[in-house]
mmCIF file of C-alpha atoms in Angstrom:
data_model
loop_
_atom_site.group_PDB
_atom_site.id
_atom_site.type_symbol
_atom_site.label_atom_id
_atom_site.label_comp_id
_atom_site.label_asym_id
_atom_site.label_seq_id
_atom_site.Cartn_x
_atom_site.Cartn_y
_atom_site.Cartn_z
ATOM 1 C CA MET A 1 -17.039 25.986 -7.620
ATOM 2 C CA ASN A 2 -17.529 25.513 -11.069
ATOM 3 C CA THR A 3 -20.759 21.705 -10.951
ATOM 4 C CA GLU A 4 -19.522 20.890 -14.406
ATOM 5 C CA MET A 5 -15.560 21.062 -13.592
ATOM 6 C CA LEU A 6 -16.767 18.750 -10.533
ATOM 7 C CA GLN A 7 -18.674 16.431 -12.125
ATOM 8 C CA LEU A 8 -15.829 15.632 -14.578
ATOM 9 C CA ALA A 9 -13.715 15.928 -11.792
ATOM 10 C CA MET A 10 -15.105 13.003 -9.419
ATOM 11 C CA LYS A 11 -15.594 11.389 -12.672
ATOM 12 C CA ILE A 12 -11.916 10.675 -13.723
ATOM 13 C CA THR A 13 -11.509 9.817 -10.072
ATOM 14 C CA GLY A 14 -14.197 7.264 -10.397
ATOM 15 C CA TYR A 15 -12.592 5.890 -13.296
ATOM 16 C CA GLY A 16 -9.410 6.032 -11.350
ATOM 17 C CA CYS A 17 -10.429 4.209 -8.441
ATOM 18 C CA ALA A 18 -12.788 1.525 -10.605
ATOM 19 C CA ILE A 19 -9.564 0.584 -11.996
ATOM 20 C CA ALA A 20 -7.389 0.827 -9.138
ATOM 21 C CA SER A 21 -10.147 -1.053 -7.097
ATOM 22 C CA GLY A 22 -10.336 -4.510 -10.141
ATOM 23 C CA LEU A 23 -6.742 -3.870 -10.658
ATOM 24 C CA GLY A 24 -6.547 -4.198 -6.692
ATOM 25 C CA SER A 25 -8.816 -7.355 -5.944
ATOM 26 C CA ALA A 26 -7.497 -9.537 -9.773
ATOM 27 C CA GLU A 27 -4.051 -9.277 -7.834
ATOM 28 C CA TRP A 28 -5.456 -10.563 -4.341
ATOM 29 C CA LEU A 29 -7.478 -13.276 -6.335
ATOM 30 C CA PHE A 30 -4.438 -14.442 -8.713
ATOM 31 C CA ILE A 31 -1.871 -14.653 -4.839
ATOM 32 C CA LEU A 32 -4.375 -16.406 -3.079
ATOM 33 C CA ARG A 33 -5.426 -19.043 -5.562
ATOM 34 C CA THR A 34 -0.995 -19.012 -7.227
ATOM 35 C CA HIS A 35 0.791 -19.906 -3.933
ATOM 36 C CA ARG A 36 -1.342 -22.418 -1.170
ATOM 37 C CA PHE A 37 1.543 -21.277 1.491
ATOM 38 C CA ALA A 38 -0.237 -17.375 1.068
ATOM 39 C CA THR A 39 -3.642 -18.455 2.723
ATOM 40 C CA ALA A 40 -1.513 -18.605 5.774
ATOM 41 C CA LEU A 41 -0.038 -15.516 5.876
ATOM 42 C CA LEU A 42 -1.518 -12.853 4.422
ATOM 43 C CA LEU A 43 -5.239 -13.716 5.650
ATOM 44 C CA ARG A 44 -6.757 -13.837 9.350
ATOM 45 C CA LYS A 45 -7.901 -16.265 9.720
ATOM 46 C CA PRO A 46 -6.728 -18.993 6.687
ATOM 47 C CA HIS A 47 -10.019 -20.779 7.140
ATOM 48 C CA ARG A 48 -12.068 -17.810 5.792
ATOM 49 C CA SER A 49 -9.869 -17.552 2.592
ATOM 50 C CA SER A 50 -13.172 -18.890 0.194
ATOM 51 C CA TYR A 51 -15.321 -16.322 1.894
ATOM 52 C CA VAL A 52 -12.140 -13.368 1.437
ATOM 53 C CA THR A 53 -12.563 -15.015 -2.195
ATOM 54 C CA THR A 54 -15.801 -14.136 -2.432
ATOM 55 C CA LEU A 55 -15.460 -10.689 -0.938
ATOM 56 C CA LEU A 56 -13.188 -10.160 -3.753
ATOM 57 C CA TRP A 57 -14.302 -11.075 -6.632
ATOM 58 C CA VAL A 58 -17.919 -9.122 -5.356
ATOM 59 C CA ARG A 59 -15.177 -5.949 -5.994
ATOM 60 C CA MET A 60 -13.216 -6.592 -8.764
ATOM 61 C CA MET A 61 -17.246 -6.505 -9.924
ATOM 62 C CA CYS A 62 -18.463 -3.613 -8.609
ATOM 63 C CA ALA A 63 -15.407 -1.649 -10.319
ATOM 64 C CA LEU A 64 -16.259 -2.831 -13.510
ATOM 65 C CA ALA A 65 -19.909 -1.479 -12.834
ATOM 66 C CA ILE A 66 -18.188 1.301 -11.494
ATOM 67 C CA ALA A 67 -17.140 2.044 -14.525
ATOM 68 C CA PHE A 68 -19.814 1.371 -16.011
ATOM 69 C CA LEU A 69 -21.797 3.321 -15.160
ATOM 70 C CA LEU A 70 -20.029 6.392 -14.312
ATOM 71 C CA PRO A 71 -20.989 7.954 -17.702
ATOM 72 C CA SER A 72 -24.936 7.844 -16.605
ATOM 73 C CA GLN A 73 -24.727 7.981 -13.108
ATOM 74 C CA GLU A 74 -27.436 6.166 -12.439
ATOM 75 C CA PHE A 75 -27.627 3.526 -9.692
ATOM 76 C CA LEU A 76 -24.103 4.296 -8.911
ATOM 77 C CA LEU A 77 -24.355 4.847 -5.327
ATOM 78 C CA ALA A 78 -24.922 0.540 -5.138
ATOM 79 C CA PRO A 79 -21.866 -0.217 -6.374
ATOM 80 C CA LEU A 80 -19.880 2.105 -4.477
ATOM 81 C CA SER A 81 -21.323 1.389 -0.967
ATOM 82 C CA ILE A 82 -20.740 -2.165 -1.434
ATOM 83 C CA SER A 83 -17.510 -2.008 -2.805
ATOM 84 C CA VAL A 84 -16.321 0.298 0.234
ATOM 85 C CA VAL A 85 -17.908 -2.543 2.647
ATOM 86 C CA ALA A 86 -16.398 -5.340 1.062
ATOM 87 C CA SER A 87 -13.043 -3.496 0.901
ATOM 88 C CA ILE A 88 -13.172 -2.911 4.965
ATOM 89 C CA ILE A 89 -14.669 -6.401 5.375
ATOM 90 C CA VAL A 90 -11.829 -7.953 3.437
ATOM 91 C CA TYR A 91 -9.046 -6.323 4.637
ATOM 92 C CA TRP A 92 -10.205 -6.815 8.468
ATOM 93 C CA ASN A 93 -9.502 -10.361 6.944
ATOM 94 C CA ILE A 94 -5.741 -9.449 6.141
ATOM 95 C CA SER A 95 -3.210 -10.277 8.550
ATOM 96 C CA LYS A 96 -1.095 -8.895 6.130
ATOM 97 C CA GLY A 97 0.586 -7.639 2.806
ATOM 98 C CA LEU A 98 -1.683 -4.179 2.547
ATOM 99 C CA GLU A 99 -0.346 -1.560 1.732
ATOM 100 C CA VAL A 100 -0.808 2.383 2.345
ATOM 101 C CA ALA A 101 -2.455 2.725 -1.009
ATOM 102 C CA ASP A 102 -5.130 0.500 -0.010
ATOM 103 C CA PHE A 103 -6.385 2.598 2.718
ATOM 104 C CA PHE A 104 -6.060 5.504 0.172
ATOM 105 C CA LEU A 105 -8.056 3.934 -2.269
ATOM 106 C CA LEU A 106 -10.940 3.311 0.199
ATOM 107 C CA GLY A 107 -11.161 7.003 0.877
ATOM 108 C CA MET A 108 -11.397 7.888 -2.053
ATOM 109 C CA LEU A 109 -13.977 5.765 -2.127
ATOM 110 C CA ALA A 110 -15.792 6.685 0.724
ATOM 111 C CA CYS A 111 -15.613 10.229 -1.105
ATOM 112 C CA LEU A 112 -17.166 9.143 -3.952
ATOM 113 C CA CYS A 113 -19.849 7.881 -1.690
ATOM 114 C CA LEU A 114 -20.401 11.016 0.079
ATOM 115 C CA TYR A 115 -20.516 12.421 -3.442
ATOM 116 C CA TYR A 116 -22.843 10.772 -4.932
ATOM 117 C CA SER A 117 -25.097 10.570 -2.269
ATOM 118 C CA HIS A 118 -26.533 13.217 -3.628
ATOM 119 C CA ILE A 119 -27.685 14.399 -0.518
ATOM 120 C CA GLU A 120 -26.662 17.956 0.469
ATOM 121 C CA GLU A 121 -25.220 20.336 -1.849
ATOM 122 C CA MET A 122 -22.046 21.026 0.292
ATOM 123 C CA ILE A 123 -21.753 17.440 1.140
ATOM 124 C CA ALA A 124 -20.581 17.560 -2.978
ATOM 125 C CA THR A 125 -18.500 20.349 -2.667
ATOM 126 C CA THR A 126 -16.978 19.672 -0.040
ATOM 127 C CA THR A 127 -15.620 16.063 -1.712
ATOM 128 C CA PRO A 128 -12.474 17.541 -3.132
ATOM 129 C CA TRP A 129 -11.182 19.606 -0.250
ATOM 130 C CA ILE A 130 -11.728 15.839 1.776
ATOM 131 C CA ILE A 131 -9.527 14.621 -1.500
ATOM 132 C CA ALA A 132 -6.635 17.262 -1.625
ATOM 133 C CA SER A 133 -6.567 16.981 2.658
ATOM 134 C CA MET A 134 -5.714 13.626 2.229
ATOM 135 C CA ALA A 135 -3.659 13.591 -0.363
ATOM 136 C CA VAL A 136 -1.668 16.499 1.083
ATOM 137 C CA LEU A 137 -1.956 14.517 4.676
ATOM 138 C CA SER A 138 -0.712 11.615 2.951
ATOM 139 C CA TYR A 139 2.745 13.976 1.435
ATOM 140 C CA GLU A 140 3.424 15.143 3.985
ATOM 141 C CA THR A 141 3.793 12.891 6.303
ATOM 142 C CA ALA A 142 6.265 10.612 4.297
ATOM 143 C CA GLY A 143 7.908 14.359 3.538
ATOM 144 C CA TRP A 144 8.096 14.952 7.246
ATOM 145 C CA SER A 145 9.383 10.855 8.218
ATOM 146 C CA LYS A 146 11.836 11.155 5.448
ATOM 147 C CA PHE A 147 12.935 14.410 6.567
ATOM 148 C CA PHE A 148 13.380 13.465 10.751
ATOM 149 C CA SER A 149 14.317 9.707 9.083
ATOM 150 C CA PRO A 150 18.400 9.786 9.860
ATOM 151 C CA ILE A 151 19.143 7.277 6.605
ATOM 152 C CA TRP A 152 16.973 9.668 4.291
ATOM 153 C CA GLY A 153 19.113 12.578 2.837
ATOM 154 C CA THR A 154 21.628 10.492 3.321
ATOM 155 C CA GLY A 155 21.917 8.845 -0.359
ATOM 156 C CA GLU A 156 21.412 5.573 0.952
ATOM 157 C CA ALA A 157 18.060 5.208 1.472
ATOM 158 C CA LEU A 158 17.640 4.950 -2.384
ATOM 159 C CA ARG A 159 20.157 2.779 -2.893
ATOM 160 C CA GLY A 160 19.326 0.605 -0.335
ATOM 161 C CA ILE A 161 15.467 0.863 -2.079
ATOM 162 C CA ILE A 162 16.305 0.213 -5.422
ATOM 163 C CA GLY A 163 19.740 -2.511 -4.347
ATOM 164 C CA THR A 164 16.712 -4.733 -3.264
ATOM 165 C CA THR A 165 15.220 -7.217 -5.754
ATOM 166 C CA THR A 166 11.790 -6.727 -4.437
ATOM 167 C CA PHE A 167 11.845 -3.020 -5.269
ATOM 168 C CA GLY A 168 14.825 -2.322 -7.802
ATOM 169 C CA ALA A 169 15.434 -2.461 -11.630
ATOM 170 C CA PRO A 170 18.492 -2.719 -13.432
ATOM 171 C CA PHE A 171 17.932 0.484 -15.505
ATOM 172 C CA THR A 172 18.294 2.532 -12.429
ATOM 173 C CA ILE A 173 22.071 2.583 -11.640
ATOM 174 C CA LEU A 174 22.542 5.844 -11.391
ATOM 175 C CA VAL A 175 20.673 6.085 -8.316
ATOM 176 C CA ARG A 176 23.136 3.589 -7.030
ATOM 177 C CA SER A 177 26.464 6.377 -7.257
ATOM 178 C CA PRO A 178 25.891 7.881 -3.758
ATOM 179 C CA LYS A 179 25.634 11.752 -4.787
ATOM 180 C CA ILE A 180 23.604 11.255 -7.216
ATOM 181 C CA SER A 181 21.487 9.107 -4.719
ATOM 182 C CA LYS A 182 22.127 11.437 -2.209
ATOM 183 C CA ILE A 183 20.323 15.023 -4.290
ATOM 184 C CA VAL A 184 17.362 12.611 -5.293
ATOM 185 C CA GLU A 185 16.047 12.048 -1.528
ATOM 186 C CA LYS A 186 16.731 15.271 -0.730
ATOM 187 C CA LEU A 187 14.712 16.668 -3.980
ATOM 188 C CA VAL A 188 11.964 13.903 -3.021
ATOM 189 C CA ILE A 189 11.950 15.158 0.652
ATOM 190 C CA SER A 190 10.939 19.026 -0.421
ATOM 191 C CA LEU A 191 8.668 18.243 -2.272
ATOM 192 C CA GLU A 192 6.576 15.895 -0.042
ATOM 193 C CA CYS A 193 7.359 18.386 2.647
ATOM 194 C CA GLY A 194 6.520 21.368 0.732
ATOM 195 C CA TYR A 195 3.642 19.787 -0.966
ATOM 196 C CA VAL A 196 0.784 22.362 0.606
ATOM 197 C CA THR A 197 2.299 25.077 -1.105
ATOM 198 C CA ILE A 198 1.168 23.164 -4.535
ATOM 199 C CA PHE A 199 -2.246 25.386 -4.064
ATOM 200 C CA LEU A 200 0.018 28.797 -4.034
ATOM 201 C CA LEU A 201 1.591 28.314 -6.871
ATOM 202 C CA PRO A 202 0.349 30.229 -10.717
ATOM 203 C CA GLU A 203 -1.929 28.640 -13.520
ATOM 204 C CA ARG A 204 0.637 27.549 -15.793
ATOM 205 C CA LEU A 205 3.875 26.278 -12.824
ATOM 206 C CA LEU A 206 0.495 24.103 -10.980
ATOM 207 C CA ILE A 207 0.705 22.386 -14.458
ATOM 208 C CA LEU A 208 4.007 21.821 -14.918
ATOM 209 C CA VAL A 209 4.741 20.391 -10.676
ATOM 210 C CA VAL A 210 1.369 18.473 -11.514
ATOM 211 C CA LEU A 211 2.894 16.984 -14.378
ATOM 212 C CA LEU A 212 5.716 16.217 -12.814
ATOM 213 C CA TRP A 213 4.112 14.329 -9.634
ATOM 214 C CA MET A 214 2.515 12.068 -12.092
ATOM 215 C CA LEU A 215 6.109 11.255 -13.387
ATOM 216 C CA PHE A 216 6.746 10.265 -10.654
ATOM 217 C CA HIS A 217 4.321 8.616 -9.379
ATOM 218 C CA LEU A 218 4.536 6.806 -12.764
ATOM 219 C CA SER A 219 8.684 6.207 -12.156
ATOM 220 C CA VAL A 220 7.200 4.573 -8.628
ATOM 221 C CA ALA A 221 4.836 2.405 -10.299
ATOM 222 C CA ILE A 222 7.562 1.240 -13.758
ATOM 223 C CA ILE A 223 10.322 0.832 -11.852
ATOM 224 C CA MET A 224 9.651 0.258 -7.897
ATOM 225 C CA GLY A 225 6.383 -1.800 -9.056
ATOM 226 C CA LEU A 226 3.791 -0.270 -6.940
ATOM 227 C CA ASN A 227 1.264 0.479 -9.709
ATOM 228 C CA LEU A 228 -1.749 1.239 -6.807
ATOM 229 C CA PHE A 229 0.189 3.490 -6.162
ATOM 230 C CA PHE A 230 -0.006 5.823 -8.982
ATOM 231 C CA LEU A 231 -3.205 4.682 -9.615
ATOM 232 C CA SER A 232 -5.081 5.833 -6.358
ATOM 233 C CA TYR A 233 -2.606 8.790 -6.037
ATOM 234 C CA ALA A 234 -3.256 9.854 -9.682
ATOM 235 C CA SER A 235 -7.363 9.838 -8.589
ATOM 236 C CA ALA A 236 -6.796 12.404 -6.539
ATOM 237 C CA TYR A 237 -5.402 14.716 -8.792
ATOM 238 C CA PRO A 238 -8.355 16.508 -10.276
ATOM 239 C CA SER A 239 -9.920 17.483 -6.703
ATOM 240 C CA ILE A 240 -6.067 18.896 -6.141
ATOM 241 C CA VAL A 241 -6.748 20.939 -9.568
ATOM 242 C CA LEU A 242 -10.003 21.887 -8.230
ATOM 243 C CA VAL A 243 -9.257 23.356 -4.836
ATOM 244 C CA TRP A 244 -6.687 25.265 -6.921
ATOM 245 C CA SER A 245 -8.380 27.118 -8.178
ATOM 246 C CA SER A 246 -11.194 27.591 -5.801
ATOM 247 C CA LEU A 247 -8.899 29.251 -3.200
ATOM 248 C CA HIS A 248 -7.699 31.017 -6.796
ATOM 249 C CA GLN A 249 -11.377 32.778 -8.091
ATOM 250 C CA MET B 1 -33.759 11.602 0.406
ATOM 251 C CA GLY B 2 -33.270 8.030 0.229
ATOM 252 C CA VAL B 3 -32.490 4.284 2.422
ATOM 253 C CA LEU B 4 -28.699 3.883 0.393
ATOM 254 C CA SER B 5 -27.749 7.639 0.071
ATOM 255 C CA THR B 6 -27.794 8.162 4.118
ATOM 256 C CA PHE B 7 -26.710 4.655 4.320
ATOM 257 C CA ALA B 8 -23.740 6.242 2.650
ATOM 258 C CA VAL B 9 -23.222 8.899 4.359
ATOM 259 C CA LEU B 10 -23.474 7.436 7.395
ATOM 260 C CA LEU B 11 -20.570 4.145 5.565
ATOM 261 C CA SER B 12 -18.277 6.808 4.551
ATOM 262 C CA VAL B 13 -18.284 9.752 6.788
ATOM 263 C CA PRO B 14 -16.468 7.487 10.250
ATOM 264 C CA ILE B 15 -14.495 5.817 7.525
ATOM 265 C CA VAL B 16 -12.695 8.874 6.086
ATOM 266 C CA THR B 17 -12.417 10.394 9.932
ATOM 267 C CA LEU B 18 -10.646 7.561 10.495
ATOM 268 C CA ILE B 19 -8.953 7.399 7.499
ATOM 269 C CA LEU B 20 -7.671 11.528 8.609
ATOM 270 C CA PHE B 21 -7.106 10.479 12.131
ATOM 271 C CA SER B 22 -4.722 8.013 10.838
ATOM 272 C CA GLN B 23 -2.768 10.665 8.733
ATOM 273 C CA LEU B 24 -2.798 13.101 11.530
ATOM 274 C CA ARG B 25 -1.514 10.418 14.001
ATOM 275 C CA SER B 26 1.687 8.917 11.674
ATOM 276 C CA LEU B 27 2.272 13.360 11.135
ATOM 277 C CA SER B 28 2.488 13.103 14.932
ATOM 278 C CA MET B 29 4.609 10.048 14.673
ATOM 279 C CA CYS B 30 7.510 11.646 11.987
ATOM 280 C CA ARG B 31 9.967 12.344 14.709
ATOM 281 C CA PHE B 32 9.798 9.193 16.569
ATOM 282 C CA GLY B 33 10.849 5.144 15.213
ATOM 283 C CA PRO B 34 8.800 3.006 13.621
ATOM 284 C CA TYR B 35 8.685 0.900 16.703
ATOM 285 C CA ARG B 36 6.056 3.490 18.376
ATOM 286 C CA HIS B 37 2.268 1.780 18.556
ATOM 287 C CA SER B 38 1.045 2.768 21.230
ATOM 288 C CA ASP B 39 -2.078 0.917 22.209
ATOM 289 C CA VAL B 40 -3.433 -2.241 20.612
ATOM 290 C CA LEU B 41 -6.634 0.092 18.915
ATOM 291 C CA THR B 42 -3.830 2.683 16.924
ATOM 292 C CA SER B 43 -1.206 -0.141 16.288
ATOM 293 C CA ASN B 44 -4.302 -1.179 13.689
ATOM 294 C CA LEU B 45 -4.255 1.967 12.386
ATOM 295 C CA PRO B 46 -2.398 2.143 8.831
ATOM 296 C CA ASP B 47 1.216 3.707 8.790
ATOM 297 C CA TRP B 48 1.441 6.555 6.412
ATOM 298 C CA ARG B 49 5.550 7.149 6.726
ATOM 299 C CA LEU B 50 5.943 5.766 3.422
ATOM 300 C CA PHE B 51 9.481 3.986 2.930
ATOM 301 C CA ALA B 52 10.194 6.064 6.498
ATOM 302 C CA PRO B 53 11.931 6.166 9.587
ATOM 303 C CA LEU B 54 13.553 3.519 8.119
ATOM 304 C CA PRO B 55 13.396 2.340 4.390
ATOM 305 C CA PHE B 56 12.639 -1.003 2.742
ATOM 306 C CA ASN B 57 16.309 -1.139 1.879
ATOM 307 C CA VAL B 58 16.563 -5.965 2.420
ATOM 308 C CA ASP B 59 14.551 -8.803 -0.070
ATOM 309 C CA HIS B 60 12.900 -10.998 1.911
ATOM 310 C CA HIS B 61 13.281 -14.971 0.921
ATOM 311 C CA LEU B 62 11.106 -17.310 2.318
ATOM 312 C CA LEU B 63 13.168 -20.734 2.051
ATOM 313 C CA GLY B 64 11.446 -24.128 3.288
ATOM 314 C CA LYS B 65 13.371 -27.179 4.264
ATOM 315 C CA GLN B 66 11.808 -30.625 4.954
ATOM 316 C CA ALA B 67 12.278 -33.667 6.729
ATOM 317 C CA SER B 68 14.990 -35.465 4.405
ATOM 318 C CA PRO B 69 17.544 -33.747 3.993
ATOM 319 C CA GLU B 70 16.821 -32.315 0.775
ATOM 320 C CA GLY B 71 18.593 -28.390 1.564
ATOM 321 C CA TRP B 72 16.694 -25.209 1.443
ATOM 322 C CA GLN B 73 14.437 -25.183 -0.980
ATOM 323 C CA VAL B 74 13.039 -21.791 -2.489
ATOM 324 C CA VAL B 75 9.272 -21.923 -1.243
ATOM 325 C CA TRP B 76 9.392 -17.409 -2.256
ATOM 326 C CA SER B 77 11.459 -15.582 -4.087
ATOM 327 C CA PRO B 78 11.140 -11.739 -5.040
ATOM 328 C CA LYS B 79 11.044 -11.267 -8.560
ATOM 329 C CA THR B 80 13.273 -9.321 -10.987
ATOM 330 C CA TRP B 81 12.637 -6.620 -12.787
ATOM 331 C CA SER B 82 10.127 -6.468 -15.995
ATOM 332 C CA ILE B 83 7.695 -4.472 -17.195
ATOM 333 C CA ILE B 84 4.354 -6.466 -16.703
ATOM 334 C CA ARG B 85 5.800 -5.597 -12.407
ATOM 335 C CA SER B 86 4.988 -1.708 -13.239
ATOM 336 C CA TYR B 87 0.908 -2.610 -14.250
ATOM 337 C CA TRP B 88 0.547 -6.402 -12.616
ATOM 338 C CA ASN B 89 2.734 -7.301 -9.259
ATOM 339 C CA PRO B 90 0.991 -9.139 -6.906
ATOM 340 C CA ASP B 91 3.642 -10.557 -5.900
ATOM 341 C CA ARG B 92 4.878 -7.428 -4.095
ATOM 342 C CA ARG B 93 2.113 -8.398 -0.868
ATOM 343 C CA ILE B 94 4.798 -11.013 -0.012
ATOM 344 C CA ALA B 95 7.105 -9.420 0.308
ATOM 345 C CA ALA B 96 4.973 -7.210 2.585
ATOM 346 C CA ALA B 97 3.865 -9.537 4.071
ATOM 347 C CA LEU B 98 7.328 -10.604 5.242
ATOM 348 C CA GLN B 99 8.683 -7.114 6.135
ATOM 349 C CA GLN B 100 5.115 -6.622 8.787
ATOM 350 C CA GLY B 101 6.142 -10.324 9.768
ATOM 351 C CA GLU B 102 10.042 -9.186 10.482
ATOM 352 C CA ASN B 103 8.984 -6.020 12.595
ATOM 353 C CA GLU B 104 6.240 -8.378 14.526
ATOM 354 C CA LEU B 105 9.105 -10.515 15.493
ATOM 355 C CA VAL B 106 11.533 -8.117 15.810
ATOM 356 C CA ALA B 107 8.971 -6.098 18.080
ATOM 357 C CA TYR B 108 9.194 -9.102 20.121
ATOM 358 C CA ALA B 109 11.987 -9.197 19.885
ATOM 359 C CA ARG B 110 12.527 -5.949 21.458
ATOM 360 C CA ALA B 111 9.894 -6.379 24.481
ATOM 361 C CA SER B 112 11.671 -9.950 25.601
ATOM 362 C CA VAL B 113 8.622 -11.652 24.856
ATOM 363 C CA PRO B 114 8.921 -15.568 23.415
ATOM 364 C CA ILE B 115 8.166 -15.295 19.367
ATOM 365 C CA GLN B 116 6.106 -18.492 19.363
ATOM 366 C CA SER B 117 3.277 -16.159 20.804
ATOM 367 C CA SER B 118 3.310 -13.843 17.594
ATOM 368 C CA ALA B 119 1.082 -13.666 14.732
ATOM 369 C CA ILE B 120 3.221 -14.000 12.533
ATOM 370 C CA PHE B 121 5.477 -17.560 14.051
ATOM 371 C CA ALA B 122 1.875 -19.329 14.033
ATOM 372 C CA GLN B 123 1.124 -17.660 10.454
ATOM 373 C CA LEU B 124 4.349 -19.487 9.506
ATOM 374 C CA CYS B 125 3.830 -22.489 11.337
ATOM 375 C CA LEU B 126 0.051 -22.977 9.028
ATOM 376 C CA ALA B 127 2.391 -21.863 5.525
ATOM 377 C CA ALA B 128 4.705 -24.352 6.189
ATOM 378 C CA GLU B 129 2.203 -27.194 7.239
ATOM 379 C CA MET B 130 0.082 -25.165 3.622
ATOM 380 C CA TRP B 131 3.662 -25.459 1.854
ATOM 381 C CA SER B 132 4.352 -29.347 2.969
ATOM 382 C CA GLU B 133 1.134 -29.981 1.767
ATOM 383 C CA THR B 134 1.564 -28.860 -1.671
ATOM 384 C CA GLU B 135 5.460 -29.994 -3.063
ATOM 385 C CA LYS B 136 5.920 -33.312 -0.600
ATOM 386 C CA PRO B 137 2.729 -35.120 1.085
ATOM 387 C CA ASN B 138 4.295 -37.269 2.616
ATOM 388 C CA SER B 139 7.232 -34.585 4.564
ATOM 389 C CA LEU B 140 5.780 -33.295 8.136
ATOM 390 C CA HIS B 141 8.822 -31.261 9.296
ATOM 391 C CA ILE B 142 9.567 -27.923 8.034
ATOM 392 C CA SER B 143 11.877 -24.765 8.479
ATOM 393 C CA PHE B 144 10.499 -21.459 7.603
ATOM 394 C CA LEU B 145 13.344 -18.586 7.358
ATOM 395 C CA ALA B 146 13.594 -15.003 6.044
ATOM 396 C CA SER B 147 16.552 -13.802 4.836
ATOM 397 C CA LYS B 148 18.004 -10.530 3.638
ATOM 398 C CA PRO B 149 20.937 -9.091 2.574
ATOM 399 C CA VAL B 150 23.296 -7.068 4.935
ATOM 400 C CA GLU B 151 22.929 -3.426 4.698
ATOM 401 C CA SER B 152 24.527 -1.113 3.138
ATOM 402 C CA GLN B 153 25.867 -4.040 1.011
ATOM 403 C CA ILE B 154 24.026 -3.486 -1.276
ATOM 404 C CA LYS B 155 23.664 -6.753 -3.838
ATOM 405 C CA LEU B 156 28.186 -7.533 -2.570
ATOM 406 C CA ARG B 157 27.084 -10.466 -0.519
ATOM 407 C CA GLU B 158 24.609 -13.075 -0.413
ATOM 408 C CA TYR B 159 21.855 -12.989 2.061
ATOM 409 C CA THR B 160 22.901 -13.034 5.905
ATOM 410 C CA LEU B 161 20.456 -15.210 8.047
ATOM 411 C CA ILE B 162 18.748 -12.622 10.970
ATOM 412 C CA LEU B 163 15.548 -14.465 12.485
ATOM 413 C CA SER B 164 14.114 -17.928 11.691
ATOM 414 C CA ALA B 165 11.000 -19.202 13.043
ATOM 415 C CA ARG B 166 11.095 -23.151 12.834
ATOM 416 C CA ALA B 167 7.937 -24.579 12.366
ATOM 417 C CA ASP B 168 7.210 -28.102 13.542
ATOM 418 C CA CYS B 169 3.856 -29.146 12.503
ATOM 419 C CA THR B 170 3.295 -32.691 13.529
#
C-alpha cells in the first residue's frame, strides 16, 4: 500500500471524524440545554447530566485538537484516545437518542487511534481494511434487511419516511408517487446489497460510483436532516478507495 | 513503543471488534423481525438495519397536560424542513428517543409486562416532572403521550393516539 496515499486517506478521514465528532457533541449539548425534559428522556441517569455535559465539552475540544494537530500529526494520539474514551462514557450514559452514525464514528475514531499509534506498520496498513469492512458491513446490513422487509420495495417505505415531518422535505413530492417511490426503493436496495462489488469496479466507474454515494449521503443529509451519516460515512471513502487500489495493484 | 500507543491499541481493538460483531449480528438478523433481542448483552448493541425492516414512517409528538384543564400542550414537536436542518439538527435525537421509547413500550405490551416497569415510563414520569417545573411551577399532574399518524395515510389524517404513558408525579 502506498504510504503517501495512506497518510492522505487517514488525514481526510481524520478531518471528517473531527467535524462529525465536534458537530455531534455540539448538538447533544444544545439539546440537553434547550429542552429541560430532554435530560430525563435521553440520559440513563438524569442527575448525572452535568457529568455528561462536561464529557461532551471534552469531546468537542478533542475534535478541535484533532483538526488542529492533523497537519503535523504530533501529539495527535492524545486527543484521539481521549475522544474515544469520552465517547464511550457518553454513549454509556445516554439511554435513548443514539443513532448508528454515532457508533460508526466511534469505530472510525478507534481505527484512527490504531493508525496513529505507530506501533507496527502492519497495523497501519490494516486500518483502511478495517474501515472498509465496517462500511461494507454497514451498507450490506442495511440493504439485506430492506430486501427481506415486507414494506421496502413496495413503494410504501420511502413514501412513509418522506411523509413525516421528522424526515420529510417539501420538495420531495416526486417520491410520494407510488411508482417513483417503488423504483427508488429498489434502486436503494440493489445499491446497498451490491455494495461489496465496489471493489470489482474499473477505475472510471469507481469514481462515478463514489460520487453517486456522496450525492446519496448528501441528499439524505439535506432531505432527512441526518448530517452525521453524511460526515461519518463520507469519511470512510478514502479508505474504500485505498482498499480498491490495493486490490487492483 | 510509548505508553499512550499501547493504551490506544488496547482501547481500539475491543471497540472495533465489538462494532464489527454488532454489524455481523445485525446482518444475521436481516430475515427476522425488529424485536428479536436474544439477551440483555446483545440487546444493548447498535442495530445497523437502517430504516428496516420497518421504516420510520411516523411523527412522534410529546404532549403535556396540566392538572388545570388547559387541554393538551405541545412539549416537543418535530420541526418542519429547513435548509439549516441539513447541517444542524439536534432535534432528531428527541425524535429517535421517542421512537425507541415507543418500541420499548410495544415490546413490553407484547410480552404482557406492565409498562410501568419499563425504563421509558420512568423517563417520561421524570420528563413530565421537569417540564412541569419549567412551564408551570405549581402544577404537578401531567400526562404524557406520544402520538403518530395512521399508517399509510401520509399527512391525510391528524394524529391518532396509539399509546399513552400516564405519569402522576405527585
